[in-house]
Amino acid sequence: MSDPVLNTAANTTLTQSDIPAVRVASPESYPIAVFTGFLDWFGNLGIFSWQVLRAGVTPPYELRELIRQLDDVGSKSLPLVALAGAAIGTVLSMEVRSSMTRFGATSMLPSAVVYSVIQEMGPIITGLVVSGRVGAGIGAELASMKVTEQIDAIEASAVNPYRLLAATRILACILMLPLLTIAGDACGVLMGWVAQTLVQPISFHQFIDAGFRGSTLKDFLPPTFKTAVFGLIIGLIASFQGMRTRGGAEGVGRAATNSVVLASLFVILADVVLVKLILVIFS
Amino acid sequence: MATTQDIAINQATAEPADGAPAVAVEDLCKSFGGFNVLRGITLRVGRGETLAVLGRSGTGKSVLLRLIIGLESPDSGSILIRGQDTAGLTLDGMGEIRKKMGFLFQSAALYDSLTIAENVAFPLDHHRKDMSRSERSDKVDALLTEVGLPSAHQKMPSDISGGMKKRVGLARALALDPEILLLDEPTAGLDPISSGEIDELVLKLQREHQMASIVVTHDLHSAKTIANRLALLDQGKVAIEGSFEDLQQSDIAFVKEFLKQS
């Protein structure tokens, strides 16, 4: 019925004077309080993930909301991701050219740009850009719905908010991140070529041919599809932070900030693990 | 105002055919952060009956409604909806029970990204897939007309007044033709004229739909107008339950003080 993640005392009519004074932790017990808070957060995230998974895999499926979220996460993030990818491609081309010229290896420049963009820079930049735009959006939207009792109203209407709000957003992030990464990679490679050809003219066909020479799909597919994990992290953390918010406008702001900070942090940490996994599995 | 005879008739017809009251709350306790908000509440509401729950701010009136609809879990005690215990139900299991209930939030809690018509259609879109789009649209028209807002379909919640929001919230609560209606402060924050209109609307809906209703309010005038029975909460317990005349004749100091200040 009621669950520990969604249901807090935030929306009751209790006044501050009704609540017993909060005990302030002594300096000695502060590390313990931080540690238990850390465990509490992960515990609640685990319960939340289970609720979302259980709601998401059982009918009825919220296809209309999923399509709306795919549009919101995907097409509305595309310009930002494309711009970030283009900037990264340009900068990489300029920086790599400088280094390659020093070692007399300018012919390696297309490969260096293509590999750098597709294997690492494109996925991580896309993850961070989306965690900023979409993470903040999901966190703030759900937090606002929480503090204005809209999530309670959804639940009171016999609609599962985990299914309608969280599962759709998380799935949209999982599906859209790889596609956005491909778009960001394409813009990065294109602008890498533009930056190269402005200094030393080369046809796009030649640039691509040199860039992808000797490579196979396993060089490019795992780094691209690892961003589905970034999508899971962004959607899950932002939905979790939003749906457990307490306390008015301040709570909404805090949820949006925490969504971005935590999602970005976990995307970077996940990248470290995933890169190692990909190297172990595919080398 | 209902007479004692009216109340006797209502209480006699309060039990549905299967014998179980629409809502039965037994020895309900709930605390937040060590503070006991409800300390053993027992109440019963039958079909066609309206119970008004009164009390000072912070005495747990809204918490009681949130417990009944399953938005909070009780620490102890039981809640039976038409004889079915809600304890231990999953979110989807509770959802089946919630389909029989309508809930009007104190803030109306309209979905701010949806139009008024979409707000009212929300429960229908999710639970009445057997209805065609035009049937759902007709139902929304009928509900908005019933609450006196026949031409507000395309407005956004931010564009309408507090009283209109309450009406829309009521229309949404009625969308699935509930057997039980829970109203949290339906007249709070409204001017006397709007409050009177909401009261009349609630009375009209009760006459036409014969729902069991629980109305949480601190507005004694509104409670007298719309309820058959009143329950006054004090320090997490029911201080007195009965007709308005019962409350007037009570010797309990808190009841006297509450009536004097209202």
Coordinates of N, CA, C and O in Angstrom, one line a residue, chain A residues 14-97:
Chain A
L14 N 0.8 18.6 9.8 CA 1.6 18.8 11.0 C 2.2 20.1 10.9 O 2.7 20.5 9.9
T15 N 2.3 20.8 12.0 CA 3.0 22.1 12.1 C 4.4 21.8 12.7 O 4.6 20.8 13.3
Q16 N 5.3 22.8 12.6 CA 6.7 22.5 13.0 C 6.7 22.3 14.5 O 7.5 21.5 15.0
S17 N 5.8 22.9 15.3 CA 5.7 22.8 16.7 C 5.3 21.4 17.1 O 5.5 21.0 18.3
D18 N 4.6 20.7 16.2 CA 4.2 19.3 16.5 C 5.3 18.3 16.5 O 5.2 17.2 17.1
I19 N 6.4 18.6 15.8 CA 7.5 17.7 15.6 C 8.5 17.9 16.7 O 8.9 19.0 16.9
P20 N 8.9 16.8 17.4 CA 9.9 17.0 18.4 C 11.2 17.6 17.8 O 11.5 17.3 16.6
A21 N 12.0 18.3 18.6 CA 13.2 18.9 18.1 C 14.2 17.9 17.6 O 14.3 16.8 18.2
V22 N 14.8 18.2 16.5 CA 15.8 17.2 15.9 C 17.1 17.3 16.7 O 17.6 18.3 17.1
R23 N 17.6 16.1 17.1 CA 18.8 16.1 17.8 C 20.0 16.4 16.9 O 20.1 15.8 15.9
V24 N 20.8 17.3 17.3 CA 22.0 17.6 16.5 C 23.1 16.6 16.9 O 23.4 16.4 18.1
A25 N 23.7 16.0 15.8 CA 24.8 15.0 16.1 C 26.0 15.7 16.7 O 26.4 16.8 16.3
S26 N 26.6 15.0 17.7 CA 27.8 15.5 18.3 C 29.0 15.3 17.3 O 28.9 14.4 16.4
P27 N 30.1 16.0 17.4 CA 31.2 15.9 16.5 C 31.7 14.4 16.4 O 32.0 14.0 15.3
E28 N 31.6 13.7 17.5 CA 32.1 12.3 17.5 C 31.2 11.4 16.7 O 31.7 10.5 16.0
S29 N 29.9 11.7 16.8 CA 29.0 10.8 16.1 C 28.7 11.2 14.6 O 27.9 10.6 13.9
Y30 N 29.3 12.3 14.2 CA 29.0 12.9 12.9 C 29.4 11.9 11.7 O 28.6 11.6 10.8
P31 N 30.6 11.2 11.8 CA 30.9 10.2 10.8 C 29.9 9.1 10.7 O 29.6 8.6 9.6
I32 N 29.5 8.7 11.9 CA 28.5 7.6 11.9 C 27.2 8.1 11.3 O 26.6 7.3 10.5
A33 N 26.8 9.3 11.6 CA 25.5 9.8 11.0 C 25.7 9.9 9.4 O 24.7 9.6 8.7
V34 N 26.8 10.3 9.0 CA 27.1 10.4 7.5 C 27.0 9.0 6.9 O 26.4 8.8 5.9
F35 N 27.6 8.1 7.6 CA 27.6 6.7 7.1 C 26.2 6.1 7.0 O 25.8 5.5 6.0
T36 N 25.5 6.3 8.1 CA 24.1 5.7 8.1 C 23.2 6.4 7.1 O 22.4 5.8 6.5
G37 N 23.5 7.8 6.9 CA 22.7 8.5 5.9 C 23.0 8.0 4.5 O 22.1 7.8 3.7
F38 N 24.3 7.6 4.3 CA 24.7 7.0 3.0 C 24.0 5.7 2.8 O 23.5 5.4 1.7
L39 N 24.0 4.9 3.8 CA 23.4 3.6 3.7 C 21.9 3.7 3.5 O 21.2 3.0 2.7
D40 N 21.3 4.7 4.2 CA 19.9 5.0 4.1 C 19.5 5.3 2.7 O 18.5 4.9 2.1
W41 N 20.3 6.2 2.1 CA 20.1 6.7 0.7 C 20.1 5.5 -0.3 O 19.2 5.3 -1.1
F42 N 21.2 4.7 -0.1 CA 21.3 3.5 -1.0 C 20.2 2.5 -0.8 O 19.7 1.9 -1.7
G43 N 19.8 2.3 0.5 CA 18.7 1.4 0.8 C 17.4 1.9 0.1 O 16.7 1.1 -0.5
N44 N 17.1 3.2 0.3 CA 15.9 3.7 -0.3 C 15.9 3.7 -1.9 O 14.9 3.4 -2.5
L45 N 17.2 3.9 -2.4 CA 17.3 3.8 -3.9 C 17.0 2.4 -4.3 O 16.4 2.2 -5.4
G46 N 17.5 1.4 -3.5 CA 17.2 0.0 -3.9 C 15.7 -0.3 -3.9 O 15.2 -1.0 -4.8
I47 N 15.0 0.1 -2.8 CA 13.6 -0.1 -2.8 C 12.9 0.6 -3.9 O 12.0 0.0 -4.6
F48 N 13.3 1.8 -4.2 CA 12.7 2.6 -5.3 C 12.9 1.8 -6.7 O 12.0 1.7 -7.5
S49 N 14.2 1.3 -6.9 CA 14.5 0.6 -8.1 C 13.6 -0.6 -8.3 O 13.1 -0.9 -9.4
W50 N 13.4 -1.3 -7.2 CA 12.6 -2.5 -7.2 C 11.1 -2.2 -7.5 O 10.5 -2.8 -8.4
Q51 N 10.6 -1.1 -6.9 CA 9.3 -0.7 -7.2 C 9.1 -0.3 -8.7 O 8.1 -0.6 -9.3
V52 N 10.1 0.4 -9.2 CA 10.0 0.9 -10.6 C 10.1 -0.3 -11.5 O 9.3 -0.4 -12.5
L53 N 11.0 -1.3 -11.2 CA 11.2 -2.4 -12.1 C 9.9 -3.3 -12.1 O 9.4 -3.7 -13.1
R54 N 9.3 -3.5 -10.9 CA 8.1 -4.3 -10.8 C 6.9 -3.6 -11.5 O 6.2 -4.2 -12.2
A55 N 6.8 -2.3 -11.4 CA 5.8 -1.5 -12.0 C 6.0 -1.5 -13.5 O 5.0 -1.6 -14.3
G56 N 7.3 -1.3 -13.9 CA 7.6 -1.2 -15.3 C 7.3 -2.4 -16.2 O 7.0 -2.3 -17.4
V57 N 7.5 -3.6 -15.6 CA 7.4 -4.8 -16.4 C 6.0 -5.4 -16.4 O 5.7 -6.4 -17.1
T58 N 5.1 -4.8 -15.6 CA 3.8 -5.4 -15.5 C 2.8 -4.4 -16.2 O 3.0 -3.2 -16.1
P59 N 1.8 -4.9 -16.9 CA 0.8 -4.0 -17.5 C -0.1 -3.4 -16.5 O -0.1 -3.8 -15.4
P60 N -0.7 -2.3 -16.8 CA -0.8 -1.6 -18.1 C 0.5 -0.8 -18.4 O 1.0 -0.2 -17.5
Y61 N 0.8 -0.7 -19.7 CA 2.0 0.0 -20.0 C 1.6 1.4 -20.4 O 0.6 1.6 -21.1
E62 N 2.4 2.4 -20.0 CA 2.1 3.8 -20.2 C 2.8 4.3 -21.5 O 3.8 5.1 -21.5
L63 N 2.3 3.8 -22.7 CA 3.0 4.1 -23.9 C 2.9 5.6 -24.3 O 3.9 6.1 -24.8
R64 N 1.8 6.2 -24.0 CA 1.7 7.6 -24.4 C 2.7 8.5 -23.7 O 3.3 9.3 -24.2
E65 N 2.8 8.2 -22.4 CA 3.7 8.9 -21.6 C 5.2 8.6 -22.0 O 6.0 9.5 -22.0
L66 N 5.4 7.3 -22.4 CA 6.8 7.0 -22.8 C 7.2 7.8 -24.1 O 8.3 8.3 -24.2
I67 N 6.2 7.9 -25.0 CA 6.5 8.6 -26.3 C 6.8 10.1 -25.9 O 7.7 10.7 -26.5
R68 N 6.0 10.6 -25.0 CA 6.2 12.0 -24.6 C 7.6 12.2 -24.0 O 8.3 13.2 -24.3
Q69 N 8.0 11.2 -23.2 CA 9.3 11.3 -22.6 C 10.5 11.1 -23.6 O 11.5 11.7 -23.5
L70 N 10.2 10.2 -24.6 CA 11.2 10.0 -25.6 C 11.5 11.3 -26.4 O 12.6 11.6 -26.7
D71 N 10.4 12.0 -26.6 CA 10.5 13.3 -27.3 C 11.3 14.3 -26.4 O 12.2 15.0 -26.9
D72 N 10.9 14.3 -25.1 CA 11.5 15.3 -24.2 C 13.0 15.0 -24.0 O 13.8 15.9 -24.0
V73 N 13.3 13.7 -23.8 CA 14.7 13.4 -23.5 C 15.5 13.4 -24.8 O 16.6 13.9 -24.8
G74 N 14.9 12.9 -25.9 CA 15.7 12.7 -27.1 C 15.7 14.0 -28.0 O 16.8 14.6 -28.0
S75 N 14.6 14.3 -28.6 CA 14.7 15.4 -29.6 C 15.0 16.7 -29.0 O 15.7 17.5 -29.6
K76 N 14.6 16.9 -27.8 CA 14.8 18.2 -27.2 C 16.3 18.3 -26.6 O 16.7 19.4 -26.4
S77 N 17.0 17.2 -26.5 CA 18.4 17.3 -26.0 C 19.3 17.3 -27.2 O 20.5 17.6 -27.1
L78 N 18.8 17.0 -28.4 CA 19.6 16.8 -29.6 C 20.5 18.0 -29.9 O 21.7 17.9 -30.2
P79 N 19.9 19.2 -30.0 CA 20.7 20.4 -30.3 C 21.9 20.6 -29.4 O 23.0 20.9 -29.8
L80 N 21.6 20.4 -28.1 CA 22.7 20.6 -27.1 C 23.8 19.5 -27.2 O 25.0 19.9 -27.2
V81 N 23.4 18.3 -27.4 CA 24.3 17.2 -27.6 C 25.1 17.4 -28.9 O 26.4 17.2 -28.9
A82 N 24.4 17.8 -30.0 CA 25.1 18.0 -31.2 C 26.1 19.1 -31.1 O 27.3 19.0 -31.6
L83 N 25.8 20.2 -30.4 CA 26.7 21.3 -30.2 C 27.9 20.9 -29.4 O 29.0 21.3 -29.8
A84 N 27.7 20.2 -28.4 CA 28.8 19.7 -27.5 C 29.7 18.8 -28.3 O 30.9 18.9 -28.2
G85 N 29.1 17.9 -29.1 CA 29.9 17.0 -29.9 C 30.7 17.7 -30.9 O 31.9 17.4 -31.1
A86 N 30.1 18.7 -31.5 CA 30.8 19.5 -32.5 C 32.0 20.2 -31.9 O 33.1 20.3 -32.5
A87 N 31.8 20.8 -30.7 CA 32.9 21.5 -30.0 C 34.0 20.6 -29.7 O 35.2 20.9 -29.9
I88 N 33.7 19.4 -29.2 CA 34.7 18.4 -28.8 C 35.5 18.0 -30.0 O 36.7 17.9 -30.0
G89 N 34.8 17.7 -31.1 CA 35.5 17.3 -32.4 C 36.4 18.4 -32.9 O 37.6 18.1 -33.3
T90 N 36.0 19.6 -32.8 CA 36.9 20.8 -33.2 C 38.1 20.9 -32.4 O 39.2 21.0 -32.9
V91 N 37.9 20.9 -31.1 CA 39.0 21.0 -30.1 C 40.0 19.9 -30.2 O 41.2 20.1 -30.3
L92 N 39.4 18.7 -30.3 CA 40.3 17.5 -30.5 C 41.2 17.6 -31.7 O 42.4 17.3 -31.7
S93 N 40.5 18.0 -32.8 CA 41.3 18.1 -34.1 C 42.4 19.1 -34.0 O 43.5 18.8 -34.4
M94 N 42.1 20.2 -33.3 CA 43.2 21.2 -33.2 C 44.3 20.8 -32.2 O 45.5 20.9 -32.5
E95 N 43.9 20.2 -31.1 CA 44.9 19.7 -30.1 C 45.8 18.6 -30.7 O 47.0 18.6 -30.5
V96 N 45.1 17.6 -31.3 CA 45.8 16.4 -31.8 C 46.7 16.8 -32.9 O 47.8 16.3 -33.0
R97 N 46.3 17.7 -33.7 CA 47.1 18.2 -34.8 C 48.4 18.7 -34.3 O 49.5 18.4 -34.8

